[in-house]
Coordinates of C-alpha atoms and ligand atoms in Angstrom, one line a residue:
M1 CA 65.8 164.9 -267.3
R2 CA 66.2 162.1 -269.7
K3 CA 64.8 161.9 -273.0
R4 CA 62.2 159.0 -273.8
W5 CA 62.6 157.4 -277.1
F6 CA 59.7 155.2 -278.7
S7 CA 60.8 151.8 -279.3
L8 CA 61.2 150.6 -283.1
V9 CA 59.3 147.6 -284.2
A10 CA 60.8 144.6 -283.2
A11 CA 63.1 142.8 -286.0
G12 CA 63.1 139.5 -284.6
L13 CA 65.6 137.0 -285.7
L14 CA 65.1 133.4 -284.8
V15 CA 68.7 131.7 -285.1
A16 CA 67.6 127.7 -285.3
G17 CA 70.4 125.3 -284.9
T18 CA 74.1 125.4 -285.3
L19 CA 75.6 127.3 -288.6
V20 CA 78.6 125.6 -289.6
P21 CA 80.3 128.3 -292.2
A22 CA 81.7 126.5 -295.3
T23 CA 84.6 129.0 -295.4
P24 CA 86.2 131.4 -292.8
A25 CA 84.2 134.4 -291.7
M26 CA 85.5 137.4 -293.4
A27 CA 87.1 140.1 -290.6
A28 CA 84.5 142.8 -289.8
P29 CA 85.2 145.9 -291.2
T30 CA 86.6 148.9 -289.0
F31 CA 83.3 150.6 -287.8
K32 CA 83.9 153.7 -286.6
V33 CA 81.5 156.5 -284.6
P34 CA 79.0 157.6 -286.9
F35 CA 79.9 161.4 -286.5
P36 CA 82.6 163.9 -287.8
C37 CA 86.4 163.4 -286.5
G38 CA 86.6 164.6 -283.0
Q39 CA 83.4 165.0 -281.9
V40 CA 82.0 163.4 -278.7
W41 CA 78.4 161.6 -278.2
S42 CA 76.5 160.1 -275.7
G43 CA 75.6 156.5 -276.9
Q44 CA 73.2 154.6 -275.3
T45 CA 72.1 151.0 -275.2
R46 CA 69.1 149.6 -273.2
T47 CA 67.8 146.0 -272.8
N48 CA 64.0 147.4 -274.0
H49 CA 65.4 148.8 -277.4
S50 CA 64.4 147.4 -280.6
P51 CA 66.7 145.8 -282.1
A52 CA 68.2 145.0 -278.8
N53 CA 71.9 146.0 -279.9
A54 CA 70.9 149.1 -281.3
V55 CA 72.5 152.6 -280.0
D56 CA 70.9 155.9 -279.5
F57 CA 73.5 158.8 -279.8
N58 CA 72.8 162.2 -278.4
R59 CA 74.8 165.5 -277.8
T60 CA 73.4 169.0 -276.9
D61 CA 71.6 170.8 -279.5
D62 CA 71.9 167.8 -281.9
L63 CA 69.2 168.2 -284.2
G64 CA 70.7 168.7 -287.7
D65 CA 74.0 167.6 -286.8
P66 CA 75.8 165.5 -289.6
V67 CA 75.9 161.8 -289.4
V68 CA 78.6 160.4 -291.3
A69 CA 79.3 156.7 -292.8
S70 CA 80.4 154.2 -290.2
A71 CA 83.0 152.6 -292.7
P72 CA 83.5 152.3 -296.3
G73 CA 80.6 150.9 -298.4
T74 CA 77.8 151.4 -300.8
V75 CA 74.4 153.0 -299.6
D76 CA 71.7 150.3 -300.6
R77 CA 68.6 152.3 -298.8
V78 CA 67.7 155.9 -298.7
T79 CA 64.2 155.2 -297.4
D80 CA 61.5 157.4 -295.7
L81 CA 58.8 155.4 -293.4
G82 CA 56.9 158.0 -292.9
G83 CA 55.7 158.7 -289.2
T84 CA 56.7 154.8 -288.0
S85 CA 59.5 153.3 -287.2
Y86 CA 62.9 154.6 -288.6
G87 CA 61.0 157.5 -290.2
K88 CA 64.1 158.8 -292.6
Y89 CA 66.8 156.3 -292.8
V90 CA 69.9 155.2 -294.4
R91 CA 71.4 151.5 -294.7
I92 CA 74.9 151.1 -295.9
S93 CA 76.4 147.8 -297.1
H94 CA 79.9 146.5 -296.3
P95 CA 82.0 143.8 -297.2
G96 CA 81.4 140.4 -295.7
G97 CA 77.7 140.6 -294.9
Y98 CA 77.3 143.7 -292.8
H99 CA 75.3 146.5 -292.8
T100 CA 74.9 149.6 -290.7
Y101 CA 71.9 151.5 -290.1
Y102 CA 71.3 155.5 -289.4
A103 CA 67.5 156.2 -288.2
H104 CA 65.2 159.0 -287.5
L105 CA 67.3 161.4 -289.7
N106 CA 66.0 165.0 -290.7
G107 CA 67.4 164.6 -294.2
F108 CA 69.5 162.7 -296.6
N109 CA 73.0 163.5 -298.2
V110 CA 73.3 160.4 -300.2
S111 CA 71.4 158.7 -302.7
V112 CA 71.2 154.5 -303.5
G113 CA 74.3 153.2 -305.2
Q114 CA 76.5 155.6 -303.9
S115 CA 79.8 154.2 -302.6
V116 CA 80.5 156.3 -299.7
G117 CA 84.1 156.1 -297.3
Y118 CA 84.7 157.3 -293.4
G119 CA 83.8 160.6 -292.9
R120 CA 81.5 161.0 -295.6
V121 CA 78.0 163.0 -294.7
I122 CA 74.9 160.7 -295.4
G123 CA 72.5 162.6 -293.8
Y124 CA 71.4 164.7 -290.6
V125 CA 70.6 164.1 -287.0
G126 CA 66.6 164.5 -286.9
S127 CA 63.3 163.1 -285.1
T128 CA 61.6 161.4 -287.7
G129 CA 59.5 158.2 -287.6
G130 CA 58.4 156.7 -284.3
S131 CA 61.0 159.0 -282.5
T132 CA 60.1 161.6 -279.8
G133 CA 63.2 163.8 -279.8
P134 CA 66.3 164.3 -282.1
H135 CA 68.6 161.4 -281.6
L136 CA 70.7 158.8 -284.1
H137 CA 69.3 155.5 -283.9
Y138 CA 72.5 153.3 -285.5
E139 CA 72.6 149.6 -285.9
Q140 CA 75.0 146.9 -287.1
R141 CA 73.9 144.1 -288.6
L142 CA 75.3 140.8 -290.0
N143 CA 73.5 138.6 -292.6
G144 CA 70.5 140.9 -291.3
G145 CA 70.6 140.1 -287.7
D146 CA 71.5 142.9 -285.5
I147 CA 75.0 142.6 -283.9
Q148 CA 76.4 143.8 -280.9
V149 CA 78.0 147.4 -281.7
R150 CA 81.8 147.6 -281.8
F151 CA 83.9 150.6 -282.8
N152 CA 87.5 149.9 -283.6
G153 CA 86.8 146.5 -282.9
T154 CA 86.1 147.5 -279.3
L155 CA 82.5 146.7 -278.1
A156 CA 80.2 149.2 -277.1
L157 CA 79.2 149.4 -273.6
Y158 CA 75.9 146.9 -272.9
W159 CA 74.2 148.1 -271.3
G160 CA 74.3 151.8 -270.1
T161 CA 75.5 155.2 -271.5
R162 CA 78.7 156.5 -272.1
N163 CA 80.5 158.8 -274.2
Y164 CA 82.2 157.7 -277.5
T165 CA 84.6 160.0 -279.4
S166 CA 84.8 159.9 -283.3
D167 CA 88.1 159.5 -285.0
N168 CA 85.7 158.8 -288.3
G169 CA 87.5 160.6 -291.2
C170 CA 90.7 161.9 -289.1
S171 CA 93.4 161.6 -291.8
S172 CA 96.2 159.9 -289.7
G173 CA 99.4 162.1 -290.0
G174 CA 97.1 165.0 -291.5
T175 CA 98.6 168.5 -290.6
A176 CA 96.7 171.8 -291.5
T177 CA 98.5 175.5 -292.0
G178 CA 97.6 178.3 -289.6
T179 CA 98.6 181.7 -289.8
V180 CA 99.7 183.5 -286.7
N181 CA 97.8 186.8 -285.6
T182 CA 99.5 189.0 -282.7
S183 CA 98.5 192.2 -283.7
G184 CA 102.5 193.0 -284.0
T185 CA 104.3 191.2 -281.3
P186 CA 106.0 187.7 -281.6
L187 CA 104.2 184.6 -280.4
T188 CA 105.5 182.9 -277.7
V189 CA 106.4 178.8 -278.5
R190 CA 106.1 176.6 -275.3
S191 CA 107.7 173.6 -274.6
G192 CA 104.2 171.8 -274.0
P193 CA 100.6 172.6 -274.1
G194 CA 100.5 175.5 -271.8
T195 CA 101.7 178.9 -270.3
G196 CA 103.3 176.8 -267.7
H197 CA 105.8 175.3 -269.9
S198 CA 109.1 176.9 -270.5
A199 CA 109.2 179.3 -273.2
V200 CA 111.2 177.5 -276.3
G201 CA 111.1 180.7 -278.9
T202 CA 108.9 182.8 -280.8
V203 CA 106.9 182.9 -284.2
A204 CA 106.8 186.4 -285.7
D205 CA 103.1 187.6 -286.6
G206 CA 102.0 186.7 -289.8
A207 CA 104.3 183.7 -289.9
Q208 CA 102.5 180.7 -291.8
V209 CA 103.0 177.6 -289.5
T210 CA 102.6 173.6 -289.9
I211 CA 100.2 172.1 -286.9
Q212 CA 101.0 168.7 -287.0
C213 CA 98.2 168.0 -284.0
Q214 CA 96.1 169.7 -281.4
T215 CA 95.6 169.0 -277.8
T216 CA 94.2 170.9 -274.8
G217 CA 96.1 173.4 -272.1
T218 CA 95.9 176.4 -270.5
T219 CA 92.9 178.5 -271.6
V220 CA 94.3 181.7 -273.2
T221 CA 92.3 184.7 -274.5
G222 CA 93.8 186.0 -277.9
T223 CA 93.1 187.4 -281.3
Y224 CA 90.7 184.6 -282.0
G225 CA 88.7 184.7 -278.7
T226 CA 89.4 182.5 -275.9
S227 CA 90.5 178.5 -276.2
S228 CA 92.2 175.9 -274.7
I229 CA 93.6 174.3 -277.9
W230 CA 97.1 174.2 -278.4
D231 CA 98.7 173.6 -281.7
R232 CA 102.0 171.4 -281.9
I233 CA 104.2 173.3 -284.6
G234 CA 107.3 171.2 -284.2
S235 CA 108.9 168.6 -281.6
G236 CA 108.4 170.1 -278.5
R237 CA 106.7 173.6 -279.8
F238 CA 103.5 174.5 -279.0
I239 CA 101.7 177.8 -279.4
S240 CA 98.0 178.5 -278.3
D241 CA 95.4 178.2 -280.9
A242 CA 93.7 181.7 -279.6
Y243 CA 96.6 183.5 -282.1
V244 CA 96.5 181.0 -284.9
Y245 CA 94.0 181.4 -288.0
T246 CA 93.1 178.1 -289.0
G247 CA 89.6 178.6 -290.4
H248 CA 88.2 176.6 -287.6
D249 CA 86.6 177.3 -284.4
G250 CA 87.9 174.7 -282.3
F251 CA 89.6 171.4 -283.5
I252 CA 90.7 171.2 -287.0
P253 CA 88.9 168.6 -289.0
G254 CA 91.4 165.7 -290.3
V255 CA 94.2 166.9 -287.8
P256 CA 94.7 164.3 -285.0
R257 CA 95.0 165.1 -281.1
C258 CA 98.4 165.1 -280.0
Ligands
ZN1 ZN1 66.9 153.7 -281.2

């Protein structure tokens, strides 16, 4: 079944004539998917959307999920339009005449005038305004007119639905510390992310490890449940995350994918 969304009131923009900029246009900010690092969201564009270039984002059970700033900027609107149009929405002003819009929010986590950076939670996915189901309505605008959305400079899919993986707020080169817990026996270190890779050593129960990056591999059931995540703890050295206490279920925010 496909969700149907109520169209927002059209914000038409008539561009008459040809604009000749007096100075070269500033480079666009590097916009990122407006959700925390590592999350995968389905983004839909459609020709009958209003405005046309907006993206509607969904994932399973997304009501109340955090929404993050797409790029650094200043929050210039935190507005509740009630049961119409955007409902609760946040607008962020970015250098060069760009704005991003985050609409139908359930709640806010910023106020007007606040500076925000990548990964900053600004609000939560909702179904306010003219929306009939939880989703994030997202726009990029230049000098007030909606433009086709780009993430990391790459054009979103026009028209259609595809998955977008967020690298928003991932600190590149970020590492995390984990603690190995096997309840006794040393944990086997593999040359790659899976039990099929050769054993290249062991880590003692209780040892601290530095996790350089994470990836998926063989599914393993260990002390912390069943996981297909593998942690790289050195060059050519991987251990199953099912035996490592990291404080997070799943991928650790801020630690890159290998
Ligand atoms: Zn929408």
